[in-house]
mmCIF file of C-alpha atoms and ligand atoms in Angstrom:
data_model
loop_
_atom_site.group_PDB
_atom_site.id
_atom_site.type_symbol
_atom_site.label_atom_id
_atom_site.label_comp_id
_atom_site.label_asym_id
_atom_site.label_seq_id
_atom_site.Cartn_x
_atom_site.Cartn_y
_atom_site.Cartn_z
ATOM 1 C CA UNK A 1 28.146 -8.180 -20.307
ATOM 2 C CA UNK A 2 25.675 -11.163 -20.854
ATOM 3 C CA UNK A 3 22.124 -10.592 -21.458
ATOM 4 C CA UNK A 4 19.796 -10.459 -18.733
ATOM 5 C CA UNK A 5 17.683 -13.698 -17.856
ATOM 6 C CA UNK A 6 13.944 -13.766 -18.157
ATOM 7 C CA UNK A 7 12.044 -16.497 -16.263
ATOM 8 C CA UNK A 8 8.872 -16.857 -18.179
ATOM 9 C CA UNK A 9 5.681 -18.978 -18.610
ATOM 10 C CA UNK A 10 4.069 -18.862 -22.045
ATOM 11 C CA UNK A 11 0.488 -18.897 -20.910
ATOM 12 C CA UNK A 12 0.798 -16.474 -18.029
ATOM 13 C CA UNK A 13 -0.773 -13.004 -18.831
ATOM 14 C CA UNK A 14 1.616 -11.320 -16.546
ATOM 15 C CA UNK A 15 4.592 -12.853 -18.412
ATOM 16 C CA UNK A 16 2.929 -12.098 -21.723
ATOM 17 C CA UNK A 17 2.820 -8.250 -21.054
ATOM 18 C CA UNK A 18 6.386 -8.344 -19.931
ATOM 19 C CA UNK A 19 7.460 -10.183 -22.990
ATOM 20 C CA UNK A 20 5.769 -7.752 -25.148
ATOM 21 C CA UNK A 21 7.284 -4.892 -23.644
ATOM 22 C CA UNK A 22 10.655 -6.334 -23.973
ATOM 23 C CA UNK A 23 10.130 -7.360 -27.649
ATOM 24 C CA UNK A 24 8.866 -3.848 -28.577
ATOM 25 C CA UNK A 25 11.871 -2.088 -26.633
ATOM 26 C CA UNK A 26 14.469 -4.024 -28.665
ATOM 27 C CA UNK A 27 16.206 -5.194 -25.444
ATOM 28 C CA UNK A 28 17.547 -8.708 -25.580
ATOM 29 C CA UNK A 29 17.241 -11.218 -22.866
ATOM 30 C CA UNK A 30 17.674 -15.014 -22.400
ATOM 31 C CA UNK A 31 14.464 -16.582 -21.954
ATOM 32 C CA UNK A 32 14.055 -19.533 -19.448
ATOM 33 C CA UNK A 33 10.749 -21.084 -19.915
ATOM 34 C CA UNK A 34 9.292 -22.672 -16.766
ATOM 35 C CA UNK A 35 6.199 -24.434 -15.578
ATOM 36 C CA UNK A 36 4.350 -23.430 -12.452
ATOM 37 C CA UNK A 37 4.295 -26.822 -10.834
ATOM 38 C CA UNK A 38 8.110 -27.455 -11.148
ATOM 39 C CA UNK A 39 9.899 -23.934 -10.744
ATOM 40 C CA UNK A 40 13.727 -23.974 -11.095
ATOM 41 C CA UNK A 41 15.440 -23.393 -7.799
ATOM 42 C CA UNK A 42 17.545 -20.673 -9.450
ATOM 43 C CA UNK A 43 14.422 -18.752 -10.085
ATOM 44 C CA UNK A 44 13.236 -19.204 -6.411
ATOM 45 C CA UNK A 45 16.694 -18.135 -5.119
ATOM 46 C CA UNK A 46 16.528 -14.981 -7.329
ATOM 47 C CA UNK A 47 12.973 -14.101 -6.206
ATOM 48 C CA UNK A 48 11.572 -16.114 -3.241
ATOM 49 C CA UNK A 49 8.105 -15.009 -3.911
ATOM 50 C CA UNK A 50 8.425 -17.266 -6.933
ATOM 51 C CA UNK A 51 5.992 -15.659 -9.496
ATOM 52 C CA UNK A 52 6.737 -15.132 -13.244
ATOM 53 C CA UNK A 53 7.956 -13.128 -14.915
ATOM 54 C CA UNK A 54 11.274 -12.577 -13.091
ATOM 55 C CA UNK A 55 14.226 -10.746 -14.939
ATOM 56 C CA UNK A 56 17.797 -11.147 -13.510
ATOM 57 C CA UNK A 57 20.054 -8.565 -14.751
ATOM 58 C CA UNK A 58 23.263 -9.082 -12.949
ATOM 59 C CA UNK A 59 22.485 -8.156 -9.265
ATOM 60 C CA UNK A 60 19.294 -6.526 -10.186
ATOM 61 C CA UNK A 61 16.054 -8.604 -9.740
ATOM 62 C CA UNK A 62 12.782 -7.299 -11.261
ATOM 63 C CA UNK A 63 10.075 -9.579 -10.281
ATOM 64 C CA UNK A 64 6.863 -7.710 -10.992
ATOM 65 C CA UNK A 65 5.474 -7.682 -14.539
ATOM 66 C CA UNK A 66 4.833 -4.019 -14.614
ATOM 67 C CA UNK A 67 8.191 -3.246 -13.275
ATOM 68 C CA UNK A 68 9.700 -5.448 -16.095
ATOM 69 C CA UNK A 69 7.522 -3.547 -18.616
ATOM 70 C CA UNK A 70 9.027 -0.195 -17.212
ATOM 71 C CA UNK A 71 12.407 -1.637 -17.099
ATOM 72 C CA UNK A 72 12.423 -2.398 -20.800
ATOM 73 C CA UNK A 73 10.201 0.734 -21.886
ATOM 74 C CA UNK A 74 12.415 2.986 -19.696
ATOM 75 C CA UNK A 75 15.502 1.831 -21.936
ATOM 76 C CA UNK A 76 13.640 2.283 -25.250
ATOM 77 C CA UNK A 77 9.933 2.968 -25.950
ATOM 78 C CA UNK A 78 9.498 3.222 -29.658
ATOM 79 C CA UNK A 79 5.734 3.403 -29.633
ATOM 80 C CA UNK A 80 5.565 5.762 -26.469
ATOM 81 C CA UNK A 81 3.694 3.041 -24.527
ATOM 82 C CA UNK A 82 4.465 4.893 -21.302
ATOM 83 C CA UNK A 83 2.656 7.971 -22.526
ATOM 84 C CA UNK A 84 -0.616 5.732 -22.981
ATOM 85 C CA UNK A 85 -0.381 4.392 -19.543
ATOM 86 C CA UNK A 86 -3.395 4.551 -17.155
ATOM 87 C CA UNK A 87 -2.102 3.206 -13.901
ATOM 88 C CA UNK A 88 -5.404 3.149 -12.077
ATOM 89 C CA UNK A 89 -7.162 1.127 -14.928
ATOM 90 C CA UNK A 90 -4.171 -1.325 -14.820
ATOM 91 C CA UNK A 91 -4.546 -1.535 -10.968
ATOM 92 C CA UNK A 92 -8.256 -2.331 -11.266
ATOM 93 C CA UNK A 93 -7.345 -5.036 -13.999
ATOM 94 C CA UNK A 94 -4.713 -6.543 -11.697
ATOM 95 C CA UNK A 95 -6.948 -6.246 -8.497
ATOM 96 C CA UNK A 96 -10.727 -6.784 -8.746
ATOM 97 C CA UNK A 97 -10.989 -7.910 -12.579
ATOM 98 C CA UNK A 98 -8.302 -10.522 -11.938
ATOM 99 C CA UNK A 99 -10.019 -11.590 -8.802
ATOM 100 C CA UNK A 100 -13.306 -12.234 -10.654
ATOM 101 C CA UNK A 101 -11.501 -13.736 -13.624
ATOM 102 C CA UNK A 102 -9.839 -16.547 -11.561
ATOM 103 C CA UNK A 103 -13.174 -17.238 -9.730
ATOM 104 C CA UNK A 104 -15.115 -17.314 -13.041
ATOM 105 C CA UNK A 105 -12.475 -19.416 -15.016
ATOM 106 C CA UNK A 106 -11.320 -21.642 -12.413
ATOM 107 C CA UNK A 107 -14.572 -21.582 -10.187
ATOM 108 C CA UNK A 108 -13.906 -25.227 -9.093
ATOM 109 C CA UNK A 109 -10.661 -24.380 -7.413
ATOM 110 C CA UNK A 110 -12.452 -21.887 -5.128
ATOM 111 C CA UNK A 111 -14.784 -22.956 -2.571
ATOM 112 C CA UNK A 112 -18.220 -21.417 -2.894
ATOM 113 C CA UNK A 113 -17.295 -19.541 -6.009
ATOM 114 C CA UNK A 114 -20.373 -18.708 -8.254
ATOM 115 C CA UNK A 115 -18.896 -18.652 -11.774
ATOM 116 C CA UNK A 116 -21.889 -16.663 -13.056
ATOM 117 C CA UNK A 117 -21.623 -14.092 -10.451
ATOM 118 C CA UNK A 118 -18.032 -13.518 -10.978
ATOM 119 C CA UNK A 119 -18.469 -13.359 -14.689
ATOM 120 C CA UNK A 120 -21.115 -10.597 -14.244
ATOM 121 C CA UNK A 121 -18.704 -8.785 -11.835
ATOM 122 C CA UNK A 122 -15.787 -9.008 -14.434
ATOM 123 C CA UNK A 123 -18.191 -7.696 -17.071
ATOM 124 C CA UNK A 124 -18.583 -4.543 -15.280
ATOM 125 C CA UNK A 125 -14.932 -3.963 -15.873
ATOM 126 C CA UNK A 126 -15.315 -4.797 -19.491
ATOM 127 C CA UNK A 127 -18.357 -2.235 -19.856
ATOM 128 C CA UNK A 128 -15.867 0.288 -18.308
ATOM 129 C CA UNK A 129 -13.321 -0.655 -21.137
ATOM 130 C CA UNK A 130 -16.265 -0.405 -23.682
ATOM 131 C CA UNK A 131 -16.771 3.141 -22.762
ATOM 132 C CA UNK A 132 -13.175 4.067 -23.074
ATOM 133 C CA UNK A 133 -12.945 2.420 -26.433
ATOM 134 C CA UNK A 134 -16.060 4.301 -27.716
ATOM 135 C CA UNK A 135 -14.028 7.510 -26.824
ATOM 136 C CA UNK A 136 -10.724 6.422 -28.534
ATOM 137 C CA UNK A 137 -9.431 3.377 -30.414
ATOM 138 C CA UNK A 138 -7.180 2.383 -27.474
ATOM 139 C CA UNK A 139 -7.894 2.539 -23.777
ATOM 140 C CA UNK A 140 -5.595 5.624 -23.080
ATOM 141 C CA UNK A 141 -5.448 7.313 -26.444
ATOM 142 C CA UNK A 142 -5.026 7.024 -30.174
ATOM 143 C CA UNK A 143 -2.475 4.259 -30.315
ATOM 144 C CA UNK A 144 -1.748 1.140 -28.292
ATOM 145 C CA UNK A 145 -0.121 1.745 -24.996
ATOM 146 C CA UNK A 146 0.866 0.384 -21.582
ATOM 147 C CA UNK A 147 -2.742 0.192 -20.430
ATOM 148 C CA UNK A 148 -3.789 -1.860 -23.735
ATOM 149 C CA UNK A 149 -0.755 -4.122 -23.494
ATOM 150 C CA UNK A 150 -0.955 -4.761 -19.673
ATOM 151 C CA UNK A 151 -4.620 -5.441 -19.716
ATOM 152 C CA UNK A 152 -5.622 -7.214 -22.917
ATOM 153 C CA UNK A 153 -3.972 -10.585 -21.929
ATOM 154 C CA UNK A 154 -6.411 -10.868 -19.071
ATOM 155 C CA UNK A 155 -9.328 -9.938 -21.092
ATOM 156 C CA UNK A 156 -8.152 -12.552 -23.488
ATOM 157 C CA UNK A 157 -8.302 -15.233 -20.563
ATOM 158 C CA UNK A 158 -11.744 -13.925 -19.701
ATOM 159 C CA UNK A 159 -12.844 -14.680 -23.277
ATOM 160 C CA UNK A 160 -11.283 -18.131 -23.261
ATOM 161 C CA UNK A 161 -13.383 -19.138 -20.322
ATOM 162 C CA UNK A 162 -16.370 -19.192 -22.713
ATOM 163 C CA UNK A 163 -15.676 -17.971 -26.136
ATOM 164 C CA UNK A 164 -19.087 -18.110 -27.578
ATOM 165 C CA UNK A 165 -20.756 -16.425 -24.699
ATOM 166 C CA UNK A 166 -17.917 -13.571 -24.875
ATOM 167 C CA UNK A 167 -18.329 -13.161 -28.609
ATOM 168 C CA UNK A 168 -22.137 -12.690 -28.376
ATOM 169 C CA UNK A 169 -21.965 -10.205 -25.417
ATOM 170 C CA UNK A 170 -22.797 -6.556 -25.978
ATOM 171 C CA UNK A 171 -19.138 -5.361 -25.917
ATOM 172 C CA UNK A 172 -18.536 -4.711 -29.636
ATOM 173 C CA UNK A 173 -15.494 -2.300 -29.136
ATOM 174 C CA UNK A 174 -13.835 -4.561 -26.539
ATOM 175 C CA UNK A 175 -14.369 -7.417 -28.944
ATOM 176 C CA UNK A 176 -12.631 -5.659 -31.931
ATOM 177 C CA UNK A 177 -9.994 -4.204 -29.672
ATOM 178 C CA UNK A 178 -9.100 -7.656 -28.217
ATOM 179 C CA UNK A 179 -9.206 -9.382 -31.675
ATOM 180 C CA UNK A 180 -6.669 -6.657 -33.131
ATOM 181 C CA UNK A 181 -4.217 -6.947 -30.288
ATOM 182 C CA UNK A 182 -4.539 -10.762 -30.269
ATOM 183 C CA UNK A 183 -3.795 -10.760 -33.988
ATOM 184 C CA UNK A 184 -1.058 -8.149 -33.563
ATOM 185 C CA UNK A 185 2.609 -9.068 -34.817
ATOM 186 C CA UNK A 186 3.986 -8.184 -31.331
ATOM 187 C CA UNK A 187 1.669 -10.646 -29.529
ATOM 188 C CA UNK A 188 1.906 -13.596 -32.016
ATOM 189 C CA UNK A 189 5.819 -13.129 -31.899
ATOM 190 C CA UNK A 190 5.849 -13.565 -28.014
ATOM 191 C CA UNK A 191 3.557 -16.566 -28.137
ATOM 192 C CA UNK A 192 6.229 -18.864 -29.555
ATOM 193 C CA UNK A 193 6.457 -22.264 -27.699
ATOM 194 C CA UNK A 194 9.773 -23.232 -26.011
ATOM 195 C CA UNK A 195 10.834 -26.326 -24.173
ATOM 196 C CA UNK A 196 11.354 -25.792 -20.405
ATOM 197 C CA UNK A 197 14.825 -24.767 -19.291
ATOM 198 C CA UNK A 198 14.643 -27.144 -16.329
ATOM 199 C CA UNK A 199 14.066 -30.195 -18.410
ATOM 200 C CA UNK A 200 15.890 -29.271 -21.708
ATOM 201 C CA UNK A 201 18.663 -27.116 -20.300
ATOM 202 C CA UNK A 202 18.104 -24.738 -23.195
ATOM 203 C CA UNK A 203 17.738 -21.027 -22.912
ATOM 204 C CA UNK A 204 16.679 -18.890 -25.838
ATOM 205 C CA UNK A 205 17.629 -15.474 -27.086
ATOM 206 C CA UNK A 206 14.532 -13.382 -26.998
ATOM 207 C CA UNK A 207 13.291 -11.869 -28.810
ATOM 208 C CA UNK A 208 14.351 -14.482 -31.544
HETATM 209 N N1 GSH B 301 2.051 -9.250 -9.253
HETATM 210 C C1 GSH B 301 2.956 -10.455 -10.182
HETATM 211 C C2 GSH B 301 2.000 -11.536 -10.343
HETATM 212 C C3 GSH B 301 2.584 -12.643 -11.016
HETATM 213 C C4 GSH B 301 1.876 -13.955 -10.994
HETATM 214 O O1 GSH B 301 0.951 -14.047 -10.280
HETATM 215 N N2 GSH B 301 2.172 -14.862 -12.033
HETATM 216 C C5 GSH B 301 1.482 -16.183 -11.825
HETATM 217 C C6 GSH B 301 1.470 -16.890 -12.981
HETATM 218 S S1 GSH B 301 0.207 -16.120 -14.288
HETATM 219 C C7 GSH B 301 2.578 -17.047 -10.982
HETATM 220 O O2 GSH B 301 3.736 -17.010 -11.098
HETATM 221 N N3 GSH B 301 2.007 -17.746 -9.998
HETATM 222 C C8 GSH B 301 2.754 -18.579 -9.081
HETATM 223 C C9 GSH B 301 2.176 -19.982 -8.961
HETATM 224 O O3 GSH B 301 1.133 -20.225 -9.470
HETATM 225 O O4 GSH B 301 3.125 -20.742 -8.203
HETATM 226 C C10 GSH B 301 3.324 -9.625 -11.328
HETATM 227 O O5 GSH B 301 2.751 -8.792 -11.827
HETATM 228 O O6 GSH B 301 4.463 -10.233 -11.989
#
């Protein structure tokens, strides 16, 4: 049987976490890089809600990033990420934190969004992570797990909005945690650049 297809967008934090779970699991997919402004029809046909990531495994369509993570880790979970999962923390990340992140980072896209107000609301979540990381080196235990890998791509984006400000903020544990994960082999390996499938017609064996 041919490998499943993964529609992905390099810079999307949801797609990043899906790629990391696939890479650690040792599953192999064919990666089709997309851009959000020009999505391939094949992806929209498979998943009309048209968000990345989308995994197409024969007739099975997995089009939520956490479900893609579970799909991969359910097959093989060598670092026991599923044991270090904190689903309610991930929900808070994907809900309120993401809401404030978007309105902080892209405030001009939202009418009446006050970037500073959303930054300080976002910081409330980061202070919560800081407390967690004071108790253990990772969010849900002694080693990196689903919570860390699902959440850090969004904290990375929050930092990118104003790196100088983030780096001088009083969240030392979060800063160290984020740096460690951003410099990890698994993250660096999934951030490789690919030409888009739609323009180049090329798909790539992933992980390489
Ligand atoms: N709940 C979805 C969210 C995925 C999502 O929103 N991805 C963004 C890119 S980061 C997207 O595809 N947006 C569609 C668009 O902008 O057209 C998941 O976890 O997979």
